[in-house]
mmCIF file of C-alpha atoms in Angstrom:
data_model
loop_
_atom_site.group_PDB
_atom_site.id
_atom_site.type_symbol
_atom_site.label_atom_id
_atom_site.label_comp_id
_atom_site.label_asym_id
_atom_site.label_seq_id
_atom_site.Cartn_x
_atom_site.Cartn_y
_atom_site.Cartn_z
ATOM 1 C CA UNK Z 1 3.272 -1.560 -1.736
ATOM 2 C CA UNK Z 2 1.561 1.214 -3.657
ATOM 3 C CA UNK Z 3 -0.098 3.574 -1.293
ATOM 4 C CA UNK Z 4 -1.247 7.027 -0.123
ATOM 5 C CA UNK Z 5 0.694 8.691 2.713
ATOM 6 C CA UNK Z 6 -1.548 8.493 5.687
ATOM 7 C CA UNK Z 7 0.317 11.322 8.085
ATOM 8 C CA UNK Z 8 -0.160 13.955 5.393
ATOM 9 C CA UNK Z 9 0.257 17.292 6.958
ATOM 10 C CA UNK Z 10 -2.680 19.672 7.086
ATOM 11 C CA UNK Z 11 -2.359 23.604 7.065
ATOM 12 C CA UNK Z 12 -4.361 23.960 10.138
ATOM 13 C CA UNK Z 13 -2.047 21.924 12.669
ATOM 14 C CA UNK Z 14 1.558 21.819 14.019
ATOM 15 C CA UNK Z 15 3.353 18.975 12.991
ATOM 16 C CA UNK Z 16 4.555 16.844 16.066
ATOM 17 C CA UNK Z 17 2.150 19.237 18.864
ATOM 18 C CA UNK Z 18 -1.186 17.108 19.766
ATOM 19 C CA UNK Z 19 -3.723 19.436 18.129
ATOM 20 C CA UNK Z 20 -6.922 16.507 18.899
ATOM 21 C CA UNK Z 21 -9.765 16.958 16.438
ATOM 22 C CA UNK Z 22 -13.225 16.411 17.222
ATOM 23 C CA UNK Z 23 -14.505 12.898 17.368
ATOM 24 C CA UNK Z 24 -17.582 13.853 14.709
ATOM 25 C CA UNK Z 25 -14.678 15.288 12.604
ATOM 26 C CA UNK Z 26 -12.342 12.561 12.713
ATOM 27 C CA UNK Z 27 -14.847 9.782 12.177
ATOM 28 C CA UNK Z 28 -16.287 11.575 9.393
ATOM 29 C CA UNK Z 29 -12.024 11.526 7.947
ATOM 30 C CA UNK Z 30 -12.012 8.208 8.899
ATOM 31 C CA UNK Z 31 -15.278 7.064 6.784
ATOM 32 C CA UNK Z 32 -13.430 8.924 3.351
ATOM 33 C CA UNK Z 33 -10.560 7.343 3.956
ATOM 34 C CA UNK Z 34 -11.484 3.477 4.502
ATOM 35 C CA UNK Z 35 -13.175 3.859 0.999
ATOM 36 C CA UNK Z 36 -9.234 3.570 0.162
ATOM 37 C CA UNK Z 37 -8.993 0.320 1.407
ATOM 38 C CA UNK Z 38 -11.666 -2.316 0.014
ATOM 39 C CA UNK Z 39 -10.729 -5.369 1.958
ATOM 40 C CA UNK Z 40 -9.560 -3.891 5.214
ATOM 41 C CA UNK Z 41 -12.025 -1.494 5.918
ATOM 42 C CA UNK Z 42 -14.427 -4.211 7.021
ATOM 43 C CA UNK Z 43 -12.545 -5.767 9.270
ATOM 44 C CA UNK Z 44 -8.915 -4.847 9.604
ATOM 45 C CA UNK Z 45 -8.987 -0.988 9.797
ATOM 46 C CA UNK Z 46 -12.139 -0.454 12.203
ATOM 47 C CA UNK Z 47 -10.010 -3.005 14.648
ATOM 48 C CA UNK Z 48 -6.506 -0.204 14.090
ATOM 49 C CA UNK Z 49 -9.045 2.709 14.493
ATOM 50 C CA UNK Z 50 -9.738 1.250 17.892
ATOM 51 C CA UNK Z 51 -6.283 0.381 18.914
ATOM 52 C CA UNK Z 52 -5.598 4.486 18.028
ATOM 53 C CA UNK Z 53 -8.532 5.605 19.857
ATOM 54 C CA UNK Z 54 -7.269 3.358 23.081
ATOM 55 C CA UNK Z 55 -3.638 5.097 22.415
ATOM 56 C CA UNK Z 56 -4.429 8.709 21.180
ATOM 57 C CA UNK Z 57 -4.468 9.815 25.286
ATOM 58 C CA UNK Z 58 -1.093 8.192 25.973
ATOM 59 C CA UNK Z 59 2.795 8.854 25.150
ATOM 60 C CA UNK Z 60 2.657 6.347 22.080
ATOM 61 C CA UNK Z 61 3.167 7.966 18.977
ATOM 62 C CA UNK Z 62 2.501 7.267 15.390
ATOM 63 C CA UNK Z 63 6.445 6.379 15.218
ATOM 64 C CA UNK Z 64 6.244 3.659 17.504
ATOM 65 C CA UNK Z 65 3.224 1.677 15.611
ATOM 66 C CA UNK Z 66 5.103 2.249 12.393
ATOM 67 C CA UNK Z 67 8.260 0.603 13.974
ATOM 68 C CA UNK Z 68 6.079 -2.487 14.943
ATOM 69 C CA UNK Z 69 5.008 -3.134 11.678
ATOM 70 C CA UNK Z 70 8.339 -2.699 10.506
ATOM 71 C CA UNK Z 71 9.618 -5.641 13.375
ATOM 72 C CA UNK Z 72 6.739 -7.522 12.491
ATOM 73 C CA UNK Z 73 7.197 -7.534 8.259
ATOM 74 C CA UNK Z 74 10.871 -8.042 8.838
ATOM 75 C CA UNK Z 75 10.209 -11.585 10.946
ATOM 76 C CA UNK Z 76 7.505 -12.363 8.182
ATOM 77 C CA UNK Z 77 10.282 -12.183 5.587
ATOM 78 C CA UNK Z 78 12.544 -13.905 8.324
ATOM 79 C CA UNK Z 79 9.682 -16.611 8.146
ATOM 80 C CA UNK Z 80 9.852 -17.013 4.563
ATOM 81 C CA UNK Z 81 12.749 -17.300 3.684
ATOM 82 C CA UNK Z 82 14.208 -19.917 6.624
ATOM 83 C CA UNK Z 83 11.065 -21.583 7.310
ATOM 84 C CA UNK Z 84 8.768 -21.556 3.943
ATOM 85 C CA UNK Z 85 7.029 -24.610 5.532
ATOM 86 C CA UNK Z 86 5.495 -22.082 7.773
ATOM 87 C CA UNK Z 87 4.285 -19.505 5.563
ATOM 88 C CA UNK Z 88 0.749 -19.425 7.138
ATOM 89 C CA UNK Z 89 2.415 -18.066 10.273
ATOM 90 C CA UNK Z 90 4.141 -15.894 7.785
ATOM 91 C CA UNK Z 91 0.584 -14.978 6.204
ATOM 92 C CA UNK Z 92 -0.613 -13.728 9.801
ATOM 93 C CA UNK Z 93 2.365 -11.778 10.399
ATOM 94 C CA UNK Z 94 2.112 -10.072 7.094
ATOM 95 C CA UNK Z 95 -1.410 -8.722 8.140
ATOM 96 C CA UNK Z 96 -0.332 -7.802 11.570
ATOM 97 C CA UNK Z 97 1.830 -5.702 9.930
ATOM 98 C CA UNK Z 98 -0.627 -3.926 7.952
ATOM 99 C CA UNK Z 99 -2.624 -3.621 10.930
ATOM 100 C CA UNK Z 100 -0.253 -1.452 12.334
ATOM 101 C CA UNK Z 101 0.389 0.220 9.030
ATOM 102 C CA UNK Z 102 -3.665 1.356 9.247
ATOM 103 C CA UNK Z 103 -3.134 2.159 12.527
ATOM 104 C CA UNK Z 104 -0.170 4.578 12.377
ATOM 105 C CA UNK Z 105 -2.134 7.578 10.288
ATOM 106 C CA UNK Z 106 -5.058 7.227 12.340
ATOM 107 C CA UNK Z 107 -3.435 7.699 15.589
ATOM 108 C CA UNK Z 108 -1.714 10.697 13.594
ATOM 109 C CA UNK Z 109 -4.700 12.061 12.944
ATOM 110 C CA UNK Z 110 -6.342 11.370 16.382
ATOM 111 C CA UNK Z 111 -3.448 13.137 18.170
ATOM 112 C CA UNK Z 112 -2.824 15.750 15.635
ATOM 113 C CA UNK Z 113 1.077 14.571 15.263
ATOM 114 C CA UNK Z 114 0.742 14.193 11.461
ATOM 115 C CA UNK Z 115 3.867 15.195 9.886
ATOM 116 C CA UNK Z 116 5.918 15.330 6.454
ATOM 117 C CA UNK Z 117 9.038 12.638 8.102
ATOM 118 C CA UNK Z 118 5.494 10.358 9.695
ATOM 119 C CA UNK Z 119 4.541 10.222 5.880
ATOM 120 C CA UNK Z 120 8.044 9.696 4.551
ATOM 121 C CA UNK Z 121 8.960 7.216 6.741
ATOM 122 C CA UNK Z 122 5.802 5.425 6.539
ATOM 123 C CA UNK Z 123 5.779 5.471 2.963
ATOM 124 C CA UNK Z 124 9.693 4.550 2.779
ATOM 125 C CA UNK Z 125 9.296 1.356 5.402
ATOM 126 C CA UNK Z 126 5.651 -0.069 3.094
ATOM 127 C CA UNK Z 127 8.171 -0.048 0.046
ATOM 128 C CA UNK Z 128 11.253 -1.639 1.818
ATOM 129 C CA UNK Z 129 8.755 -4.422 3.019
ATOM 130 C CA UNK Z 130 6.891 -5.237 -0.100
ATOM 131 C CA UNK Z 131 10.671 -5.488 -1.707
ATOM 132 C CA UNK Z 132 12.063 -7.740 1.452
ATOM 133 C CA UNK Z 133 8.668 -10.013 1.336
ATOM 134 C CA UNK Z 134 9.168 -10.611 -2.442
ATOM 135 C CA UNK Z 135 12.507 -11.336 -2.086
ATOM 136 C CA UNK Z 136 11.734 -13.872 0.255
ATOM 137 C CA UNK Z 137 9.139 -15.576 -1.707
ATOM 138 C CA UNK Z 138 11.081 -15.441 -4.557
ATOM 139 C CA UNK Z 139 14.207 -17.235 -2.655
ATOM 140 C CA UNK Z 140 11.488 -19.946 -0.920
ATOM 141 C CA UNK Z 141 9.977 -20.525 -4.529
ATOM 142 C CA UNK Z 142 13.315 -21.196 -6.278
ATOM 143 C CA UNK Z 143 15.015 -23.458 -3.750
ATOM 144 C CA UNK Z 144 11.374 -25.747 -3.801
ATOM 145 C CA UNK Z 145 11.414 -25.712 -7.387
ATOM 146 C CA UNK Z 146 14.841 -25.603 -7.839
ATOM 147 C CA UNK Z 147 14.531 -22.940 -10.898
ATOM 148 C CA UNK Z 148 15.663 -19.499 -11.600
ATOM 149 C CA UNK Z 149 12.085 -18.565 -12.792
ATOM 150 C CA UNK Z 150 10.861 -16.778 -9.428
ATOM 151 C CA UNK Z 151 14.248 -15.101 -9.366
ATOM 152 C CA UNK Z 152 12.930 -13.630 -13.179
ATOM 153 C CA UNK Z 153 9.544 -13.137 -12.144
ATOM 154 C CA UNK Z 154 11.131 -11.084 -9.156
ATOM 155 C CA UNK Z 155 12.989 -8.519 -11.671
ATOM 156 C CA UNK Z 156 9.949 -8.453 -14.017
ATOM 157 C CA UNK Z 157 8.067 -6.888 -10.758
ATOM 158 C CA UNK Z 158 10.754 -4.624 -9.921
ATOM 159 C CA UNK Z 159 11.199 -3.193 -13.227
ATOM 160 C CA UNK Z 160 7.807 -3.145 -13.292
ATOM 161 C CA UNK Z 161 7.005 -1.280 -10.409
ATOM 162 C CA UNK Z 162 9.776 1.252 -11.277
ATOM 163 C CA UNK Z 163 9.017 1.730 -14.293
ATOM 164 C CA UNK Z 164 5.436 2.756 -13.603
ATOM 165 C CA UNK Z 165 6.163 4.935 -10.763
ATOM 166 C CA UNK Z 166 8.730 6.554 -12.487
ATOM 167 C CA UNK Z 167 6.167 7.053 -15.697
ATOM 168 C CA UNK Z 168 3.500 8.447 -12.510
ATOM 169 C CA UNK Z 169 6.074 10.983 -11.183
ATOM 170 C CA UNK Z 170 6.894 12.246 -14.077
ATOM 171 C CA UNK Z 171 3.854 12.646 -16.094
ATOM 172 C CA UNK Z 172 1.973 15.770 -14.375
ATOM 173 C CA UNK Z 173 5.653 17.878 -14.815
ATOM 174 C CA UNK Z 174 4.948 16.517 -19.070
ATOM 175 C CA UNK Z 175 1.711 16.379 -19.687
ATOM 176 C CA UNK Z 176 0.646 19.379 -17.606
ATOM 177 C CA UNK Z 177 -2.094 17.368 -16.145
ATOM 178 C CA UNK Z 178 -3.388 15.730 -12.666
ATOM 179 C CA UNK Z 179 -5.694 13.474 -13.073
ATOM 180 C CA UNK Z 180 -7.545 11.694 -10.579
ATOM 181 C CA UNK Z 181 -10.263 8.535 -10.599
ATOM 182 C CA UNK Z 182 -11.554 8.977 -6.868
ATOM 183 C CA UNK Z 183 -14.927 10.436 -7.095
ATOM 184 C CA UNK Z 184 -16.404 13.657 -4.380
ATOM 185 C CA UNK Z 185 -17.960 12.158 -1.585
ATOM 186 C CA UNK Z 186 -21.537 11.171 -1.923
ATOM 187 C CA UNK Z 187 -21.229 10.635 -5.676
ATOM 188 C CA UNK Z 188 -22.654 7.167 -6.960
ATOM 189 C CA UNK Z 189 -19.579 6.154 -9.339
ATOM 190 C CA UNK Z 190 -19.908 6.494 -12.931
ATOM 191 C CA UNK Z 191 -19.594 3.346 -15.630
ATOM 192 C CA UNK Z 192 -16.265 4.727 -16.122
ATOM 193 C CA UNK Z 193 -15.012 5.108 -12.645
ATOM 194 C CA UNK Z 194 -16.504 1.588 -12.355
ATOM 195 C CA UNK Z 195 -13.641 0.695 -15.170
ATOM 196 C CA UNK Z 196 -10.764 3.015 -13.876
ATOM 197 C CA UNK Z 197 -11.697 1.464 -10.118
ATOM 198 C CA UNK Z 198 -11.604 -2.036 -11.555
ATOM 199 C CA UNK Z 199 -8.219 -1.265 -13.260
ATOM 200 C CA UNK Z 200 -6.255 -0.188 -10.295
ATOM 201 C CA UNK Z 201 -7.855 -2.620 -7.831
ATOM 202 C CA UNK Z 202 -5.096 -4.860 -8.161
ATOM 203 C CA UNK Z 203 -2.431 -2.214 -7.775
ATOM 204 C CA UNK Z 204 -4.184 -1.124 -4.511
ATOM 205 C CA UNK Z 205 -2.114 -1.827 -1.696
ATOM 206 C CA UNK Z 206 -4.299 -2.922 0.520
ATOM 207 C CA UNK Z 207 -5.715 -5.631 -2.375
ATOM 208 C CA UNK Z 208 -1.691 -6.537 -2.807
ATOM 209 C CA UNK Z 209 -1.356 -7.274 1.166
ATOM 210 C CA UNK Z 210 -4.030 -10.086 1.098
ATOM 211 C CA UNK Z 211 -3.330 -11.505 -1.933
ATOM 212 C CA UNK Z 212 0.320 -12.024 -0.857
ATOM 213 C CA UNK Z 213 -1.422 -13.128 2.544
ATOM 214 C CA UNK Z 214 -3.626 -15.833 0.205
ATOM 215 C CA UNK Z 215 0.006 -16.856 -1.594
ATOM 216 C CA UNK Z 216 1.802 -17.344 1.908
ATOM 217 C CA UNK Z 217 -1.512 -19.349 3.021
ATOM 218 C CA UNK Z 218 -1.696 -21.329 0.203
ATOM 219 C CA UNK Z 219 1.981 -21.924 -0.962
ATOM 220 C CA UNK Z 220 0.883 -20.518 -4.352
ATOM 221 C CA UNK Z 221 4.281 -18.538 -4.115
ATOM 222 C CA UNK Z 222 4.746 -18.754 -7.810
ATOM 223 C CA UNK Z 223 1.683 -17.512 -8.373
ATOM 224 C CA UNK Z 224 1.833 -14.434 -6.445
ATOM 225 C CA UNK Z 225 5.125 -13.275 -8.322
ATOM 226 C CA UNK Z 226 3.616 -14.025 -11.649
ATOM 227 C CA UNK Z 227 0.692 -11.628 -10.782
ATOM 228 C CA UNK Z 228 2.624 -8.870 -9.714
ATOM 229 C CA UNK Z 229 5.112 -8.920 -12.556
ATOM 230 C CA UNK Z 230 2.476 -9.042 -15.328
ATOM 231 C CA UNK Z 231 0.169 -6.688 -13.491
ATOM 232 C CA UNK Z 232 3.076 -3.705 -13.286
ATOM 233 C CA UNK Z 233 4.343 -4.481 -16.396
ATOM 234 C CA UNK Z 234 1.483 -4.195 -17.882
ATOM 235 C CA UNK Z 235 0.607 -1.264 -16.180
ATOM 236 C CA UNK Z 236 3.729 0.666 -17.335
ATOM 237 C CA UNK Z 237 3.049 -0.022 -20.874
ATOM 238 C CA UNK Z 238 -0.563 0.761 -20.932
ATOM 239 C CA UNK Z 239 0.398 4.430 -18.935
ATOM 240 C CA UNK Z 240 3.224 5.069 -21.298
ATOM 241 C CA UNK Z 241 0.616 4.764 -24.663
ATOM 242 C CA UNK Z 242 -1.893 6.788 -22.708
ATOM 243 C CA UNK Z 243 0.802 9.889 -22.052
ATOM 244 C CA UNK Z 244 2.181 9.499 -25.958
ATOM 245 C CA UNK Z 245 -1.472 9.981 -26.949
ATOM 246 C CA UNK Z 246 -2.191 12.702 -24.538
ATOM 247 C CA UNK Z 247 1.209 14.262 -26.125
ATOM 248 C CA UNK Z 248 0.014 13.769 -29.812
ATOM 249 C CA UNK Z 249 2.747 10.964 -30.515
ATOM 250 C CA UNK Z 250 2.107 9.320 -33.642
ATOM 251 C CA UNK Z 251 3.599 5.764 -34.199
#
């Protein structure tokens, strides 16, 4: 799952002592950051931003909500791949686990226990998830259709996604350059951000999570893989052509 870390450190706080913020402060966080997230922040998120409110006074930590989401992808997976018959219980687990994945940073935030391992690990579980959960569907897909093509749609998504995140974290250190669609807060978006927005919304993460959700609710397993393999892949090639113009490449 693509993402953006959500225990980022700040310079003003300790990482790992409870440094609470203000409530007007952290709402006013909160509000910029469900703008991130354009299916769960109407109903998903507000519920986690609840859940960390209800926790931010006790002993649980960040750590701990991560970990459930973790449990909770791994026996969606589980689901998937021994039971594909129950997928839609595989679908509701899949969103549990993002619900605990929205509620991590915020009760990071709310506690002041945001830290550089809360975002690496965070970051590190999302991507070992999205890999297990494909995996799954890919095994479910090929054993009801009895065909290697999910296992092939499965590498065209992980060369994909490599590719293009390779090509991301290595194009500022080339081309010298950072640039960034999100607009400044308050801003009406611009025809072009309109564009950019539309061409990343299916690479958002939170986008990804319900349309695998859909797929595991549906059965449209096939489907699912076929998006995400032509969307990356066509994502890598279309940032590679950008860069070699940036660069001045000349076919």
């Amino acid at each position: 799952m693509t993402r953006s870390a959500n225990h980022a450190t700040t310079p003003d706080r300790t990482p790992g002592v409870p440094h609470p913020g203000s409530a007007p402060a952290v709402q006013l966080d909160e509000a910029r950051r469900a703008r991130c997230y354009p299916i769960s922040r109407w109903w998903l998120r507000p519920a986690a931003g609840r859940l960390a409110a209800l926790l931010a006074p006790t002993r649980v930590r960040p750590v701990h909500l991560t970990l459930c989401g973790l449990l909770l992808g791994c026996a969606a997976a589980t689901t998937i791949l021994w039971r594909p018959e129950w997928s839609p219980l595989a679908a509701m687990l899949v969103l549990a686990a993002w619900f605990f994945d929205r509620a991590d940073g915020q009760l990071a935030r709310r506690q002041g226990t945001v830290s550089r391992w809360g975002a690496w690990l965070d970051a590190n579980v999302d991507e070992a998830l999205d890999v297990a959960l494909h995996v799954a569907l890919a095994a479910a897909a090929a054993a009801r259709l009895g065909s290697p093509a999910p296992w092939l749609l499965l590498a065209a998504f992980l060369a994909g996604k490599h590719l293009f995140m390779y090509g991301l974290a290595t194009e500022e250190h080339v081309t010298g350059d950072r640039h960034k669609s999100r607009n400044h807060a308050g801003e009406a978006p611009q025809p072009a951000s309109r564009l950019r927005n539309a061409y990343h919304l299916p690479g958002n993460a939170d986008v990804r999570v319900h349309v695998l959700a859909a797929a595991l609710l549906t059965g449209w397993f096939l489907a699912e893989l076929a998006f995400v393999a032509a969307y990356y892949n066509l994502r890598w090639i279309a940032r590679y052509v950008l860069v070699a113009r940036r660069l001045g490449v000349r076919p």
